Amino acid sequence: MGALSHLRIVEIGSSPAASYCARLFADFGADVQKVEPPAGDPLRRAAPLTPKGQGAWFAFLNFNKSSVVLDARDPGASARLSEMIAGCDILVDGRDIDAADCPAIDLAALKRCNPGLIHVETSWFGHEGPYANFAATDSTIRALTGLVKLIGPEEGPPMHAPDFQTGIFGGLWGFIAAASSVIGRMRDGLGRSHHLSVFEASIAVTEYIMFESFTRGDIIRRIGVNRFWPTFPVGIYETRQGWLGVTTVTPAQWRAFCEMLGLPELRDNPTLFLGVDRLQHVEMIESRILPKLKQRTAQEWFAEGLRRKIPIVPVPEIADLVGDEEKRARGAIVPIEIGDERGFTAGSMQRLIGTPPRRGGRVPGIGEAQAGIGSVSTLPAAAPVAAAGGLPLAGIRVIDFSMGWAGPVCTRTLADLGADVIKIEAIQYPDWWRGVDRRPAYVLEKQYEKTVRYCIMNRNKRGITLDLTQDRGLNLAQRLVADADLVVDNYSVDVLPKLGLGYNVVSKLNPKLVMMSMSAFGSGSMLRDCRAYGSTLEQGSGLPSVVGDPDGPPVMSHTAFGDAVGGLNGCAAVLTALINAQLTGKGQFIDLSQIECMMPFAAPWIVAHSIDGRKPERYGNRHPDFVPHGCFRCAGEDGWILVAVSDDAMWPGLARLLGRDDWASAAALKTVAGRRGIESGIEAAITAWTSKRTPDEAMNALQAEGIASGVARLPIELLKDPQLQARGFIQEVDRAFIGRHPQPSLPFREGDKPLPIRSAPPTLGEHNREILVGLLGLTDAEIEQLARDGVIGTEMLMEEELVKEKNLAAG
């Protein structure tokens, strides 16, 4: 029995986000009934294809589901679908993206009959705002969210990864909405309805740069393939054999990297101390490091980097992932059956130890109901209580040991949904996103309280400081954990166990506790000691190997892609475990590997390659299914627009806009295959047309003809994006030391407005007294003594204070 085997889900419409949301439930045993038209979900025909013509993307999204065919032309189809929905727990609804000939239903009536029904509806942009009726594709959404313009050669065009990304982001957020609603229903017996914007869901990856731009201004630009602000080198480089992902963030990592390469003159150059300094000397530095890297293989450099604690990793091909024995053993790569074809795909990344996910499965044929894949809902409806209809996670307490981006965005999401999240820092070691500068000026001017990146990840939380290296600090943390529902940390795997807060200890204090470790490679991995950042996770995921031009290098898509992805997967994992804990009273450990969380982005190629053995084809900015498709120059400085004819019906309108009525009427060009023959000519015509217009002018003209298109925006432009403004996505929060600053909302909502932000991010130790007195019953005298001894506090220690404290402890 899986953690979610008591749930029945019905999935309607054709939307990758809806399909992935439902698959995440199927991974843990839920009965997922996918409703398809007689010809099947259109995604079954999306490239890449297996040798027998099966869609690899569809396979990844839909294994372990059952398929139910309903023909909208059948007079009884609506009644049958209504009956299915009336008996289910969750309706996952992708009709706004593609109705896929779904039979009509009276959803309001169904919700009246089934008040416990949870409904998650996906759309590209939401129901209101200037983009509400825009045609879209995966790539046009990513262009609009700032995920395209900062990638690629400095002179352009910007590069972008192939499709499949927004469906994963949307699916994760959809699952979070639905799973949190399951927990809320356990408390109040009521279902909840959420509308998810895939556009807003995808901003999870760019929000860090978006809000850094609020602080730093309009300074971030595309600076070349595998180059990213704000540090250098963070990229992928050729070695004697294979490609190597390199990340140097701290001065110590830069010095160690230079020493490894035998470049003391770079190591000792004071003008290269910080990453932002090195960005001013990119050409000079690369001229020195590139020849050195070619002297050894990627694996040899990796072994050397591991010894020196440098975040470097070999960049795998898809074949390397398929053949990775550790990933198969951990369930990151699992077997899959598609008809009579056998292969592998990315498994569940939510690695719950007590109630593990399924290890592979079968993709249903069209209309093929799979026997024994679940049962009707057995979740008892709770009696409504006074808090009915409130935030779904009200009453859940989380102890948050995480720092930076990945862990805090996980716990921020839980806090947004009503959980009481207590963030634990120390005056000796605050959250590193407050800044790691310990010089007197930085500390005395309270700069650690003025970083927007810390603030956007830690709203709606309470914050305390505890020195966990002191017995009293550890004891207080253990007391908090003993009465909590969940503990989250994203330290290296041995940090909390060495302090006395490992799962083997805390589970004895609190058997119902769920605890998640969010390390880079997983606590059981052979690479558990490898240093990693969000960039390392992308470099090691396999995704860069399918991005870029056919004859070019593997291409990274983001300076820290893996952080947001790890955080969302972590949130999905803990919600699954919390549902199980609420039902059974049993907690468990979650061993999340953030690098594995990136693998779904490469999943279609994993499926296809594991069956046909062929190296995946790279298309650059073109597309295997859409012609034309690309990023085109517009008027103005570095202006670009993504255009995608994702449906043959779009073609005549585009041809007429280009002044080519002959193309619009030509029978040979009505299909993708016909247009492929003159693809270069079509692209030249589009460039001639877009180059006379600003990106927004071009987008509005194209969208007026129903043609999928999106401006390639910089992240800073999202702060004034008309769609986000119209929907109130960006909220303003007032906080000490910073004042009013912008905050992103959750990408799903129950009504017309997003959930309001209830409290500003905590200052260092802001809630020490509130929590230590209110929850643990300490006296004023005890709190004063803790402050005198440095166990708690409200001010970050300077470097000399930290050294003095360490010397006293040692002596």
Coordinates of N, CA and C in Angstrom, one line a residue, residues 724-803:
L724 N 1.2 40.0 -14.6 CA 1.4 39.8 -13.2 C 0.8 41.0 -12.4
Q725 N 0.9 42.2 -12.9 CA 0.3 43.3 -12.2 C -1.3 43.1 -12.2
A726 N -1.8 42.8 -13.3 CA -3.3 42.6 -13.3 C -3.8 41.6 -12.4
R727 N -3.0 40.5 -12.1 CA -3.4 39.4 -11.2 C -2.9 39.6 -9.8
G728 N -2.2 40.7 -9.5 CA -1.8 40.9 -8.2 C -0.7 39.9 -7.7
F729 N 0.0 39.4 -8.7 CA 1.0 38.3 -8.3 C 2.1 38.9 -7.4
I730 N 2.5 40.1 -7.7 CA 3.6 40.6 -6.9 C 3.0 41.5 -5.8
Q731 N 3.2 41.0 -4.6 CA 2.7 41.7 -3.4 C 3.9 42.5 -2.7
E732 N 3.5 43.6 -2.0 CA 4.5 44.4 -1.3 C 4.4 44.1 0.2
V733 N 5.6 44.0 0.8 CA 5.6 43.7 2.2 C 6.5 44.8 2.9
D734 N 6.2 45.2 4.0 CA 7.0 46.2 4.8 C 7.7 45.5 5.9
R735 N 9.0 45.7 5.9 CA 9.9 45.0 6.9 C 10.9 45.9 7.5
A736 N 11.3 45.7 8.7 CA 12.4 46.4 9.3 C 13.6 46.3 8.5
F737 N 14.4 47.4 8.4 CA 15.7 47.4 7.8 C 15.6 47.6 6.3
I738 N 14.6 47.1 5.6 CA 14.4 47.2 4.2 C 13.3 48.1 3.8
G739 N 12.2 48.1 4.5 CA 11.0 48.8 4.1 C 10.2 48.0 3.2
R740 N 9.5 48.7 2.3 CA 8.6 48.0 1.4 C 9.4 47.4 0.3
H741 N 9.1 46.1 0.0 CA 9.8 45.4 -1.0 C 8.8 44.4 -1.7
P742 N 9.1 43.9 -2.9 CA 8.2 43.0 -3.6 C 8.4 41.6 -3.2
Q743 N 7.3 40.8 -3.2 CA 7.3 39.4 -2.9 C 6.4 38.7 -3.9
P744 N 6.8 37.5 -4.4 CA 6.0 36.7 -5.3 C 4.9 36.0 -4.6
S745 N 3.8 35.7 -5.2 CA 2.7 35.0 -4.6 C 2.8 33.5 -5.0
L746 N 2.0 32.6 -4.4 CA 1.9 31.3 -4.9 C 1.2 31.3 -6.3
P747 N 1.6 30.4 -7.2 CA 1.0 30.4 -8.5 C -0.4 29.8 -8.6
F748 N -0.9 29.4 -7.6 CA -2.3 28.9 -7.6 C -3.1 29.6 -6.6
R749 N -4.4 29.7 -6.8 CA -5.3 30.5 -5.9 C -6.7 29.9 -5.9
E750 N -7.4 30.1 -4.8 CA -8.8 29.6 -4.7 C -9.8 30.6 -5.3
G751 N -9.5 31.9 -5.1 CA -10.4 32.9 -5.6 C -9.8 33.8 -6.7
D752 N -10.2 35.0 -6.7 CA -9.7 36.0 -7.7 C -8.3 36.5 -7.3
K753 N -7.9 36.4 -6.1 CA -6.7 37.0 -5.6 C -5.8 35.9 -5.0
P754 N -4.5 36.2 -5.0 CA -3.6 35.2 -4.4 C -3.7 35.3 -2.9
L755 N -3.2 34.2 -2.2 CA -3.2 34.2 -0.8 C -2.3 35.4 -0.3
P756 N -2.8 36.2 0.6 CA -2.1 37.3 1.1 C -0.9 36.9 2.0
I757 N 0.2 37.7 2.0 CA 1.3 37.4 2.8 C 1.0 37.9 4.2
R758 N 1.0 37.0 5.2 CA 0.5 37.3 6.5 C 1.6 38.0 7.4
S759 N 2.8 37.7 7.2 CA 3.9 38.3 8.1 C 5.2 38.4 7.3
A760 N 5.9 39.5 7.7 CA 7.2 39.8 7.0 C 8.2 38.7 7.4
P761 N 9.3 38.6 6.6 CA 10.4 37.6 7.0 C 11.0 38.1 8.3
P762 N 11.3 37.1 9.2 CA 11.8 37.4 10.5 C 13.2 38.0 10.4
T763 N 13.5 39.0 11.3 CA 14.8 39.4 11.5 C 15.5 38.4 12.4
L764 N 16.8 38.5 12.5 CA 17.6 37.5 13.2 C 17.2 37.3 14.6
G765 N 16.7 36.2 15.0 CA 16.2 35.9 16.4 C 15.0 36.7 16.8
E766 N 14.2 37.2 15.9 CA 13.1 38.1 16.2 C 12.1 37.4 17.1
H767 N 11.9 36.1 17.0 CA 10.8 35.4 17.8 C 11.4 34.6 18.9
N768 N 12.6 34.9 19.4 CA 13.3 34.1 20.4 C 12.4 34.0 21.7
R769 N 12.0 35.2 22.2 CA 11.2 35.2 23.4 C 9.8 34.5 23.2
E770 N 9.2 34.9 22.1 CA 7.8 34.4 21.8 C 7.8 32.8 21.8
I771 N 8.8 32.2 21.2 CA 8.8 30.8 21.0 C 9.4 30.1 22.3
L772 N 10.5 30.6 22.8 CA 11.1 30.0 24.0 C 10.2 30.1 25.2
V773 N 9.5 31.2 25.4 CA 8.5 31.3 26.5 C 7.2 30.7 26.1
G774 N 6.7 31.0 25.0 CA 5.3 30.5 24.6 C 5.2 29.0 24.4
L775 N 6.2 28.4 23.8 CA 6.2 27.0 23.4 C 6.9 26.2 24.4
L776 N 8.1 26.7 24.9 CA 8.9 25.8 25.8 C 8.9 26.2 27.3
G777 N 8.2 27.3 27.6 CA 8.0 27.7 29.0 C 9.2 28.2 29.7
L778 N 10.2 28.8 29.0 CA 11.4 29.3 29.7 C 11.1 30.6 30.4
T779 N 11.8 30.9 31.5 CA 11.7 32.1 32.2 C 12.5 33.2 31.6
D780 N 12.2 34.4 32.1 CA 13.0 35.6 31.6 C 14.5 35.4 32.0
A781 N 14.7 34.9 33.2 CA 16.1 34.8 33.7 C 16.8 33.8 32.8
E782 N 16.2 32.7 32.5 CA 16.8 31.7 31.6 C 17.1 32.3 30.2
I783 N 16.2 33.0 29.7 CA 16.5 33.6 28.4 C 17.6 34.6 28.4
E784 N 17.7 35.4 29.5 CA 18.8 36.4 29.6 C 20.1 35.6 29.7
Q785 N 20.2 34.5 30.4 CA 21.4 33.7 30.5 C 21.8 33.1 29.2
L786 N 20.8 32.6 28.5 CA 21.1 32.1 27.1 C 21.7 33.2 26.2
A787 N 21.2 34.4 26.3 CA 21.7 35.5 25.5 C 23.2 35.8 25.9
R788 N 23.4 35.9 27.2 CA 24.8 36.2 27.7 C 25.8 35.1 27.2
D789 N 25.3 33.9 27.1 CA 26.2 32.8 26.8 C 26.3 32.6 25.3
G790 N 25.6 33.4 24.5 CA 25.7 33.3 23.0 C 24.9 32.1 22.5
V791 N 24.0 31.5 23.3 CA 23.2 30.4 22.8 C 22.1 31.0 21.9
I792 N 21.6 32.2 22.2 CA 20.6 32.9 21.4 C 21.1 34.3 21.2
G793 N 20.5 35.1 20.4 CA 20.9 36.5 20.1 C 20.1 37.0 19.0
T794 N 20.4 38.3 18.7 CA 19.7 39.0 17.6 C 20.7 39.7 16.7
E795 N 22.0 39.5 16.9 CA 23.0 40.2 16.1 C 24.0 39.2 15.6
M796 N 24.3 39.2 14.3 CA 25.3 38.3 13.7 C 26.7 38.6 14.3
L797 N 27.5 37.6 14.5 CA 28.8 37.8 15.0 C 29.8 38.2 13.9
M798 N 30.7 39.1 14.2 CA 31.8 39.4 13.3 C 32.8 38.3 13.3
E799 N 33.7 38.4 12.3 CA 34.7 37.3 12.2 C 35.6 37.2 13.5
E800 N 36.0 38.3 14.0 CA 36.9 38.3 15.2 C 36.1 37.8 16.4
E801 N 34.8 38.1 16.5 CA 34.0 37.5 17.6 C 33.8 36.0 17.5
L802 N 33.7 35.6 16.3 CA 33.5 34.2 16.0 C 34.7 33.4 16.4
V803 N 35.9 33.9 16.0 CA 37.2 33.3 16.3 C 37.4 33.3 17.8

